[in-house]
XYZ file of C-alpha atoms in Angstrom:
703
model
C 62.663 104.087 79.892
C 65.808 104.157 81.984
C 68.087 101.203 81.060
C 69.333 99.443 84.189
C 71.631 96.567 84.900
C 70.473 94.740 88.087
C 73.070 92.367 89.784
C 71.604 90.036 92.309
C 73.517 88.080 94.967
C 72.255 84.780 93.527
C 70.215 83.503 90.555
C 67.222 82.582 92.903
C 67.109 86.259 93.928
C 67.403 87.537 90.528
C 64.464 85.350 89.346
C 62.320 86.451 92.402
C 63.082 90.163 91.565
C 62.227 89.581 87.920
C 58.842 87.953 88.782
C 58.025 90.792 91.202
C 58.987 93.532 88.805
C 56.823 91.991 86.200
C 53.840 92.894 88.324
C 55.159 96.338 89.196
C 52.536 98.826 87.931
C 54.853 102.016 87.755
C 57.733 100.645 85.593
C 60.350 103.189 84.678
C 63.331 100.857 84.184
C 64.209 98.580 81.445
C 66.034 95.980 83.394
C 68.705 93.351 82.451
C 68.941 90.775 85.197
C 72.376 89.215 86.127
C 73.396 87.239 89.135
C 76.305 86.319 91.184
C 76.613 82.985 93.087
C 77.841 84.325 96.365
C 81.352 85.978 96.184
C 82.807 86.063 92.756
C 85.936 87.845 94.013
C 88.564 86.681 96.538
C 91.312 88.670 98.237
C 94.690 88.058 96.915
C 96.913 85.613 98.648
C 100.105 86.775 100.477
C 102.502 85.790 97.763
C 100.394 87.628 95.146
C 101.198 90.896 97.001
C 104.905 90.046 97.789
C 106.989 87.073 96.706
C 108.653 87.024 100.123
C 105.338 86.494 101.843
C 105.230 82.990 100.455
C 107.605 82.009 102.988
C 106.119 80.609 106.247
C 108.577 82.460 108.507
C 108.113 84.510 111.653
C 110.387 87.290 110.373
C 107.924 88.271 107.582
C 105.148 88.807 109.854
C 102.903 90.820 110.252
C 102.033 90.956 106.526
C 99.997 94.227 105.829
C 99.278 95.041 102.226
C 99.540 98.681 101.227
C 96.380 98.362 99.567
C 94.035 95.369 99.595
C 93.182 93.857 96.173
C 91.079 91.148 94.914
C 90.833 88.883 92.007
C 88.107 86.857 90.323
C 87.875 83.348 91.815
C 87.969 80.243 89.601
C 84.380 79.432 90.228
C 83.163 83.017 89.562
C 84.755 83.660 86.095
C 81.801 82.918 83.940
C 79.386 85.123 85.940
C 81.903 87.780 86.324
C 82.483 87.745 82.611
C 78.795 88.249 81.940
C 78.587 91.240 84.078
C 81.864 92.709 82.543
C 80.550 92.207 79.127
C 77.215 93.749 79.810
C 78.909 96.842 81.104
C 81.198 96.985 78.184
C 78.213 97.611 75.825
C 77.765 101.125 77.451
C 74.072 100.593 77.018
C 72.981 101.227 80.812
C 72.106 104.372 82.601
C 72.473 102.934 85.975
C 73.317 99.771 88.068
C 70.985 98.314 90.652
C 72.802 96.518 93.566
C 70.369 93.679 94.528
C 72.643 91.870 96.974
C 71.051 90.357 100.094
C 69.802 93.147 102.349
C 72.949 92.952 104.721
C 76.601 93.841 104.955
C 77.796 90.808 102.984
C 75.263 91.542 100.228
C 76.484 94.986 99.960
C 80.113 93.798 99.469
C 79.399 90.911 97.059
C 78.082 93.388 94.324
C 80.337 96.325 95.121
C 83.632 94.518 94.762
C 82.619 93.420 91.292
C 81.706 96.985 90.242
C 84.848 98.363 91.966
C 87.057 95.774 90.080
C 85.491 96.856 86.700
C 85.937 100.473 87.611
C 82.193 101.089 86.947
C 81.260 104.780 87.006
C 77.504 104.368 86.500
C 75.125 105.778 89.052
C 74.090 103.103 91.530
C 70.802 102.373 93.312
C 70.269 99.828 96.079
C 67.238 97.426 96.053
C 66.631 96.456 99.632
C 63.970 93.849 100.487
C 63.370 91.374 103.210
C 60.282 89.914 101.523
C 60.732 88.183 98.144
C 56.925 88.036 97.458
C 55.664 90.083 94.577
C 54.279 92.601 96.976
C 57.607 92.840 98.771
C 59.624 93.285 95.527
C 57.153 96.083 94.378
C 57.545 97.994 97.731
C 61.255 97.725 97.153
C 61.109 99.287 93.879
C 59.007 102.086 95.322
C 61.784 102.692 97.686
C 65.144 102.278 95.927
C 67.895 103.522 98.027
C 71.111 105.222 97.387
C 74.311 103.144 97.919
C 74.747 102.149 101.643
C 78.166 103.585 102.048
C 78.570 103.072 105.709
C 77.503 99.478 105.450
C 79.984 98.985 102.429
C 82.876 100.457 104.544
C 82.101 98.099 107.329
C 81.907 95.213 104.976
C 85.421 95.886 103.561
C 86.884 96.338 107.069
C 85.488 93.084 108.246
C 86.840 91.246 105.191
C 90.291 92.818 105.536
C 90.389 92.117 109.208
C 89.570 88.537 108.534
C 92.449 88.310 106.041
C 94.921 89.995 108.387
C 93.915 87.752 111.230
C 94.044 84.627 109.199
C 97.417 85.256 107.413
C 99.201 86.847 110.394
C 97.865 85.614 113.550
C 97.227 81.946 112.479
C 100.652 81.708 110.871
C 102.329 83.345 113.968
C 100.605 80.906 116.383
C 101.449 77.818 114.053
C 105.150 78.859 113.376
C 105.844 79.532 117.111
C 104.210 76.400 118.535
C 105.134 74.131 115.718
C 101.467 73.133 115.511
C 98.792 73.876 112.847
C 96.688 76.428 114.642
C 93.701 78.562 113.402
C 92.755 81.592 115.503
C 90.063 84.319 115.195
C 88.533 86.832 117.306
C 85.275 85.021 117.848
C 86.510 81.459 117.236
C 89.189 81.592 119.885
C 86.927 83.267 122.335
C 84.265 80.443 122.099
C 86.924 77.737 122.221
C 88.065 79.251 125.572
C 84.392 79.429 126.724
C 83.772 75.724 126.204
C 87.199 74.893 127.685
C 86.340 77.013 130.821
C 82.978 75.584 131.302
C 84.428 72.027 130.998
C 87.013 72.958 133.677
C 84.277 74.349 135.976
C 82.398 71.086 135.730
C 85.538 68.895 136.262
C 86.686 70.993 139.270
C 83.214 71.336 140.750
C 82.943 69.650 144.218
C 79.196 68.797 145.105
C 78.149 69.985 148.517
C 75.266 68.308 150.413
C 72.227 70.076 151.674
C 69.150 68.642 153.308
C 65.420 69.100 152.870
C 62.526 67.846 154.989
C 59.048 67.282 153.372
C 55.951 66.866 155.526
C 52.761 65.343 154.571
C 49.967 67.437 155.886
C 46.251 66.347 156.189
C 43.200 68.568 156.368
C 40.029 68.112 158.325
C 38.215 66.642 155.311
C 40.945 64.073 154.631
C 42.756 65.839 151.903
C 46.440 65.636 151.933
C 49.252 67.749 150.465
C 52.969 68.334 151.108
C 54.919 71.173 152.640
C 58.679 72.042 153.022
C 59.930 72.506 156.478
C 61.184 76.124 156.605
C 64.459 77.114 158.002
C 63.695 80.822 157.859
C 61.406 82.834 155.601
C 61.205 80.855 152.346
C 64.345 79.007 152.757
C 64.010 75.230 153.069
C 67.619 74.108 152.609
C 69.378 72.907 155.650
C 73.107 72.486 156.365
C 72.665 69.156 158.308
C 70.089 66.396 159.349
C 70.839 67.329 162.958
C 69.604 70.875 162.142
C 66.296 69.406 160.821
C 65.901 67.090 163.889
C 66.551 69.955 166.289
C 63.860 71.963 164.644
C 61.402 69.060 164.316
C 61.723 68.415 168.186
C 59.907 71.706 168.740
C 56.952 70.688 166.309
C 53.536 69.611 167.404
C 51.494 67.074 165.368
C 48.631 69.511 165.235
C 48.703 72.819 163.605
C 46.861 75.345 161.471
C 47.030 77.422 158.327
C 48.547 80.857 159.305
C 48.792 82.537 155.805
C 47.502 82.020 152.382
C 48.758 84.125 149.393
C 47.042 83.836 145.999
C 48.651 85.703 143.012
C 47.790 85.673 139.376
C 50.623 85.681 136.936
C 50.131 87.218 133.576
C 52.531 86.296 130.813
C 52.391 88.218 127.430
C 53.159 86.407 124.144
C 56.868 86.317 123.499
C 58.615 88.710 121.136
C 59.052 87.646 117.491
C 62.076 85.590 116.491
C 65.468 86.711 115.194
C 67.901 84.227 113.747
C 69.593 83.431 117.012
C 66.301 82.911 118.922
C 65.102 80.658 116.073
C 68.388 78.718 116.224
C 68.006 78.376 120.041
C 64.298 77.256 119.898
C 65.017 74.818 117.029
C 67.593 73.134 119.095
C 65.381 72.931 122.202
C 62.471 71.487 120.108
C 64.094 69.390 117.429
C 67.825 69.150 118.153
C 68.879 70.997 115.112
C 72.290 72.536 114.925
C 72.617 76.408 114.001
C 73.990 75.846 110.536
C 71.072 73.427 109.791
C 68.548 76.021 110.941
C 70.115 78.902 108.882
C 70.229 76.655 105.811
C 66.557 75.857 106.114
C 65.462 79.450 106.931
C 67.555 80.742 103.838
C 65.781 78.371 101.603
C 62.391 79.404 102.995
C 63.333 82.988 102.376
C 64.377 82.265 98.745
C 61.135 80.429 98.342
C 59.274 83.610 99.420
C 57.863 82.000 102.682
C 59.930 83.779 105.330
C 61.351 87.328 105.642
C 65.073 87.758 105.432
C 66.540 85.419 108.096
C 69.901 86.927 108.976
C 68.428 89.437 111.473
C 69.214 90.240 115.023
C 66.038 92.320 115.466
C 62.892 91.075 117.288
C 60.482 93.911 116.301
C 58.618 94.971 113.230
C 57.788 98.311 111.846
C 54.356 99.942 111.847
C 54.342 99.613 108.078
C 54.996 95.809 108.225
C 52.466 95.439 110.907
C 49.921 97.170 108.844
C 49.797 94.203 106.533
C 50.461 91.332 108.916
C 46.894 90.258 108.779
C 47.547 88.991 105.340
C 50.491 87.055 106.509
C 48.150 85.614 109.211
C 45.636 84.436 106.673
C 48.310 82.635 104.729
C 48.754 80.376 107.952
C 45.097 79.645 108.316
C 45.385 76.128 106.543
C 48.012 74.769 108.961
C 45.889 72.467 111.171
C 47.713 73.349 114.428
C 46.719 76.998 114.076
C 43.610 76.925 111.893
C 40.973 77.339 114.699
C 42.873 80.130 116.381
C 43.400 81.984 113.213
C 39.870 81.720 112.219
C 38.863 83.413 115.540
C 41.420 86.058 115.259
C 40.677 87.020 111.692
C 36.982 87.666 112.779
C 38.107 89.751 115.732
C 38.597 93.355 114.412
C 39.598 94.695 117.810
C 42.510 92.088 118.228
C 43.710 92.596 114.656
C 43.752 96.377 115.152
C 45.646 96.164 118.398
C 48.672 94.675 116.564
C 48.263 95.862 113.008
C 47.368 99.519 113.719
C 49.213 100.614 116.875
C 52.611 100.851 118.300
C 52.951 98.113 120.904
C 55.411 95.641 122.420
C 56.193 94.050 119.106
C 55.688 96.941 116.775
C 58.243 99.588 117.417
C 60.112 101.644 114.722
C 62.576 102.894 117.253
C 63.969 99.366 117.876
C 64.563 98.295 114.266
C 68.035 97.577 113.145
C 68.956 96.845 109.426
C 66.234 94.271 109.324
C 62.967 93.661 111.046
C 62.149 90.404 113.029
C 61.879 87.150 111.381
C 58.160 86.511 110.087
C 56.247 84.453 107.634
C 55.148 86.099 104.494
C 51.649 86.375 102.629
C 52.448 83.525 100.608
C 50.945 80.136 101.588
C 53.192 77.246 102.202
C 52.774 74.078 100.189
C 54.345 71.556 102.745
C 54.651 68.756 100.198
C 57.373 70.960 98.548
C 59.228 71.426 101.826
C 61.725 69.090 103.454
C 60.811 68.003 107.085
C 63.336 70.366 108.468
C 62.052 73.281 106.437
C 58.542 72.556 107.486
C 59.433 72.489 111.151
C 61.433 75.708 110.908
C 58.564 77.386 109.085
C 56.119 76.403 111.834
C 58.390 77.668 114.537
C 58.230 81.161 112.975
C 54.597 80.848 112.107
C 53.507 80.109 115.684
C 55.257 83.296 116.930
C 53.291 85.329 114.391
C 49.982 83.615 115.457
C 50.889 84.133 119.173
C 51.125 87.946 118.781
C 47.342 87.948 118.239
C 46.464 85.634 121.182
C 45.515 86.429 124.738
C 47.965 86.556 127.553
C 48.555 83.263 129.549
C 47.112 83.461 133.064
C 48.427 81.371 135.861
C 47.119 81.113 139.515
C 49.907 80.675 142.018
C 49.123 79.795 145.788
C 51.348 79.942 148.806
C 50.304 78.333 151.943
C 52.116 78.728 155.391
C 51.168 76.218 158.098
C 52.348 76.386 161.660
C 52.879 73.315 163.938
C 54.247 74.583 167.166
C 57.531 76.400 166.656
C 57.894 75.188 163.021
C 56.467 76.335 159.880
C 55.974 74.764 156.341
C 55.515 76.215 152.852
C 53.316 74.682 150.368
C 52.958 75.909 146.775
C 50.425 75.246 144.203
C 50.029 76.372 140.489
C 47.301 76.077 137.930
C 46.572 77.573 134.446
C 43.607 79.783 134.392
C 43.859 80.852 130.686
C 46.070 79.046 128.225
C 46.210 82.015 125.914
C 49.167 81.984 123.508
C 50.449 78.870 125.177
C 47.968 76.924 123.007
C 50.263 77.364 120.079
C 53.605 77.681 121.984
C 53.437 75.101 124.722
C 55.550 75.881 127.731
C 55.127 72.482 129.555
C 53.877 74.121 132.712
C 53.381 71.447 135.403
C 50.293 72.151 137.488
C 50.150 71.313 141.112
C 46.883 71.633 143.109
C 46.364 72.349 146.711
C 43.050 71.525 148.507
C 40.739 74.547 149.249
C 42.033 76.063 152.542
C 41.205 79.120 154.733
C 43.171 80.866 157.351
C 43.269 79.142 160.729
C 41.995 75.839 159.199
C 43.328 73.030 161.407
C 45.869 70.619 159.771
C 47.870 67.591 161.016
C 51.322 66.234 160.260
C 50.838 62.604 159.008
C 54.238 62.083 157.519
C 57.926 63.286 157.485
C 60.523 62.604 154.964
C 64.170 63.803 155.003
C 66.245 63.937 151.888
C 70.020 64.637 151.354
C 70.599 66.407 148.151
C 73.733 67.766 146.347
C 74.553 70.991 144.574
C 75.040 70.483 140.805
C 77.614 72.142 138.468
C 76.569 74.103 135.431
C 75.704 71.980 132.427
C 77.986 71.471 129.520
C 77.345 74.006 126.832
C 75.050 72.871 123.934
C 74.130 74.837 120.750
C 71.455 76.762 122.481
C 73.388 77.764 125.617
C 76.608 78.626 123.577
C 74.512 80.888 121.293
C 73.037 82.503 124.330
C 76.425 83.241 125.776
C 77.780 84.561 122.477
C 74.814 86.856 122.294
C 74.993 87.910 125.868
C 78.755 87.648 126.545
C 78.822 91.123 128.267
C 78.930 89.163 131.538
C 82.448 87.955 130.678
C 83.850 91.417 130.007
C 86.334 93.091 132.287
C 84.502 96.373 132.666
C 81.077 98.067 132.269
C 81.888 99.926 129.236
C 83.045 96.843 127.237
C 79.880 94.969 128.517
C 77.761 97.874 127.214
C 79.604 97.808 123.913
C 78.891 94.078 123.462
C 75.188 94.521 124.256
C 74.985 97.200 121.639
C 76.670 94.992 119.206
C 74.481 92.008 120.109
C 77.454 90.073 121.503
C 80.339 88.449 119.643
C 79.834 87.389 116.157
C 76.916 88.443 113.875
C 73.634 86.398 114.096
C 74.334 85.637 110.452
C 77.811 84.103 111.168
C 77.574 82.564 114.566
C 76.496 79.184 113.053
C 79.411 78.991 110.635
C 81.849 79.908 113.364
C 80.655 77.163 115.504
C 80.713 74.643 112.677
C 84.378 75.658 111.925
C 85.544 75.193 115.569
C 83.873 71.787 115.429
C 85.533 70.949 112.034
C 88.899 71.990 113.504
C 88.213 69.505 116.237
C 88.737 72.219 119.037
C 85.276 71.390 120.330
C 83.011 68.249 119.652
C 79.365 67.540 119.774
C 78.686 64.759 122.193
C 75.461 62.798 121.545
C 72.696 63.658 119.050
C 69.734 65.926 118.722
C 68.286 68.063 121.630
C 70.080 65.895 124.318
C 73.535 66.633 122.741
C 76.156 68.834 124.248
C 79.581 70.358 123.518
C 82.858 69.554 125.022
C 86.333 70.700 124.445
C 88.872 68.255 122.806
C 92.451 67.858 123.787
C 93.203 70.170 120.886
C 90.830 72.714 122.092
C 92.166 72.545 125.650
C 95.689 73.116 124.247
C 94.419 76.138 122.134
C 92.839 77.722 125.130
C 95.941 77.112 127.240
C 98.592 78.449 124.906
C 96.440 81.448 123.951
C 95.556 82.183 127.577
C 98.117 85.033 127.851
C 97.030 86.787 124.623
C 94.018 89.065 123.871
C 92.550 86.492 121.442
C 90.689 84.731 124.231
C 89.676 87.947 125.919
C 86.038 88.915 125.141
C 86.863 92.563 125.823
C 89.223 92.725 122.770
C 86.424 91.450 120.569
C 83.878 93.824 122.278
C 85.740 96.952 121.319
C 86.410 95.991 117.729
C 82.856 94.584 117.225
C 81.406 97.768 118.834
C 83.350 100.190 116.684
C 82.561 98.140 113.563
C 78.845 98.364 114.316
C 79.404 102.147 114.877
C 81.065 102.438 111.430
C 77.995 100.718 109.971
C 75.809 103.246 111.567
C 77.921 106.223 110.461
C 79.041 106.950 114.013
C 82.654 105.995 113.866
C 85.233 106.961 111.251
C 86.289 104.084 108.917
C 89.859 105.266 108.470
C 90.384 105.503 112.279
C 88.962 101.910 112.560
C 91.391 100.764 109.902
C 94.464 102.347 111.610
C 93.454 100.902 114.885
C 92.855 97.402 113.173
C 96.425 97.518 111.862
C 97.770 98.445 115.291
C 95.754 95.596 116.738
C 97.020 93.056 114.252
C 100.597 94.112 114.872
C 100.196 93.709 118.646
C 98.411 90.428 118.406
C 101.030 89.063 115.912
C 103.849 89.936 118.503
C 102.010 88.317 121.299
C 101.640 85.052 119.059
C 105.274 85.088 117.942
C 106.162 84.460 121.633
C 104.059 81.424 122.213
C 106.116 78.376 123.578
C 107.007 75.453 121.357
C 104.461 72.539 121.766
C 105.629 69.134 123.180
C 106.141 66.193 120.860
C 102.981 64.484 122.181
C 100.835 67.521 121.578
C 97.604 66.382 119.754
C 97.893 69.214 117.292
C 101.300 67.936 116.046
C 99.660 65.068 114.314
C 98.895 65.585 110.586
C 100.247 69.166 110.247
C 102.863 70.775 108.088
C 105.105 71.520 111.115
C 105.330 67.940 112.474
C 107.243 65.101 110.989
C 105.314 63.274 108.464
C 103.756 60.114 109.645
C 105.546 57.115 108.389
C 103.962 54.486 106.022
C 104.176 50.913 107.344
C 104.502 47.537 105.479
C 101.579 45.212 105.216
C 101.562 41.472 104.267
C 99.346 42.204 101.334
C 100.359 42.152 97.616
C 99.378 44.652 95.026
C 96.777 43.169 92.626
C 98.243 44.995 89.687
C 101.991 44.295 89.905
C 102.396 41.917 92.926
C 104.705 44.274 94.882
C 104.083 44.906 98.623
C 101.141 47.039 99.766
C 101.973 49.877 102.093
C 99.614 51.547 104.581
C 99.639 55.208 105.336
C 97.272 57.504 107.426
C 95.273 58.268 104.343
C 95.207 54.957 102.380
C 96.666 51.805 100.982
C 99.109 51.932 98.063
C 101.572 49.916 96.144
C 105.339 50.108 97.174
C 106.034 50.734 93.560
C 104.450 54.053 93.777
C 107.742 55.924 94.712
C 109.473 54.492 91.460
C 106.376 55.387 89.594
C 106.193 51.904 88.374
C 102.687 51.194 89.727
C 99.796 53.783 90.689
C 97.698 51.386 92.732
C 95.986 53.333 95.505
C 92.730 53.236 97.516
C 91.815 55.657 100.242
C 90.910 54.816 103.939
C 88.115 57.257 104.104
C 85.084 56.129 102.168
C 82.014 58.288 102.421
C 82.382 58.893 106.172
C 83.736 55.305 106.887
C 87.383 54.831 107.832
C 88.627 51.464 106.837
C 90.973 49.380 109.014
C 93.779 47.156 107.797
C 91.565 44.114 108.475
C 88.786 45.610 106.511
C 91.097 46.096 103.609
C 92.334 42.570 103.807
C 88.784 41.396 103.623
C 88.014 43.564 100.563
C 91.278 42.507 98.693
C 90.410 38.905 99.241
C 87.238 39.422 97.341
C 84.998 39.873 100.341
C 82.348 42.415 101.251
C 81.853 44.583 104.363
C 78.525 46.134 105.522
C 78.812 49.702 106.780
C 76.579 52.799 107.162
C 77.828 55.419 104.758
C 77.181 59.147 104.676
C 76.471 60.137 100.970
C 77.107 63.546 99.322
C 73.411 64.349 99.826
C 73.827 64.105 103.567
C 71.666 61.049 103.829
C 72.942 57.894 105.535
C 72.270 54.339 104.604
C 73.947 50.864 104.791
C 75.606 49.335 101.794
C 77.945 46.453 100.959
C 81.481 47.609 99.981
C 83.585 45.469 97.830
C 86.599 46.034 95.299
C 86.049 45.586 91.611
C 88.526 46.537 88.925
C 90.751 48.076 91.577
C 88.026 50.523 92.637
C 85.515 50.623 95.337
C 82.116 49.196 94.554
C 78.820 49.638 96.451
C 75.781 47.201 96.487
C 72.807 48.872 98.202
C 70.863 46.836 100.632
């Protein structure tokens, strides 16, 4: 047998592959399984390339290594050594790269092999389904190394390093503030800032409507909007309405009835961004929470690979989708529908055996749409969030096999002298797929009417209304605009490029970028759950303002680079050309950022950063419980004044599991008292506890 060393991206993936291969009927490899745990390598720091680059000074920028190099990270040493030792034995015929089926997965394994100067032949195991069947199919179709994907991965890594080490440093040094910049990060900060400004500067404009209550001969009543012209029922003034109503008669008739049937097909399958948007709408989950749950479900073989931007499946995947459907049959919400579908050969065949709206090989990207697998979920083993995310994906799969939703819409035009009214009704004829994906359609019924039926006006009500600004961004709408940001581009070519690249940021990284911008306090989540929204902070407003004259907040700059990187990945653009353009781009951006103006002393970003004066500690009236000297208070904690002379090391921090203590809190604790607070523990769970000080350490008593 051929001896192979398989290197997986993480231990759980290695285990899944090992279990799958154990059931593989055509074994020709004797495999040793080893695993990374994410990136084991890290790019060298600036001063590791050049001692002069350790200085935080503008004159050393831009820093551009002649050749990018990496080293083993501290946390990765043990796993790296295991791979190194295995290769040293010279007992393998080839290496199997089993990184996740994506750009980053390609990079994680390749940078290790590159650092070890591995010359063995390499095969690529590529699977989006970690069930036994999925793993066996992957071994049937082992690929050659994905060189274009690899090139794009390295270019992205180098670009991130150059951006962080040069542009963030240049912006920080020139302004005197600690600033982090990035192609996508800076753009979305500006997007939120600009939306906030639109809302703040919005001036509501009044408009008027007039609603008439109309009665039929049989006594039925319904309402109609007074029409200004055609289907327009918004008026500029009450006088305009009154002038028109003066020409009305109390008695009128039906002059037109228009009945239409609206057919709505089941929606496309989910990709990661669509899942994140839907999970926010339904449950209020943030994008990073959704990805974490989806990744866990993938590793537990319940979902296909989640980091996908595709909403279609291949004919090959579709041919076995009935098995995936059967795995969902025990979910109470879907069981009756699935039972009906499974017994309907024609419906199954329509999706599973033919190209259709959802099954299209020509629309596939690196990955197919997000779907459930043929493995049955044990919901007792899942967290509530995982269960909810699983069901959101499951209902899309079920919906594919369900009928269209049919809605009846009715428009009735009535005439009363020289005025006309519009009445609209809507009802659901056939629920179809909306049985499993509710859309909250509100039904409005009109009485049965015929042309020329007599009708009377029995009531008139005028209303003054006001135009409304756009809503603040929330996680869903920000993701939508990141995905469809071509509308912000300066020209059609860049808009097209952004569309081809699926917007700014990858579907797999948008959540972490948004999370980072929030952690930097450039934008903030206001409120909780699905009613929350995003607003710019004073820091974010400053970032957008100071960068406004640079390309960093210009979506077009990102469009060009993202589009070309996607072309490198597809083998349609030369990687060396991209690299040279990237270097020119960094040089240009760095020079722009070197010229930013100094920030004022009251700038919010001057607090707690290496470029501002250190905050001064203040005296308190408390005494150190160890040596009796005076206790000092700083931004970060309370400490003994003997600390500087190193005579006493007493110190307790202000931040305790998400709770920031005030001086009064500390006085209470030092006096032997307790305070009741709601803490956020390392697990992410929150609960109340009593905090006290014992043996000069914080002590918790759980309530």
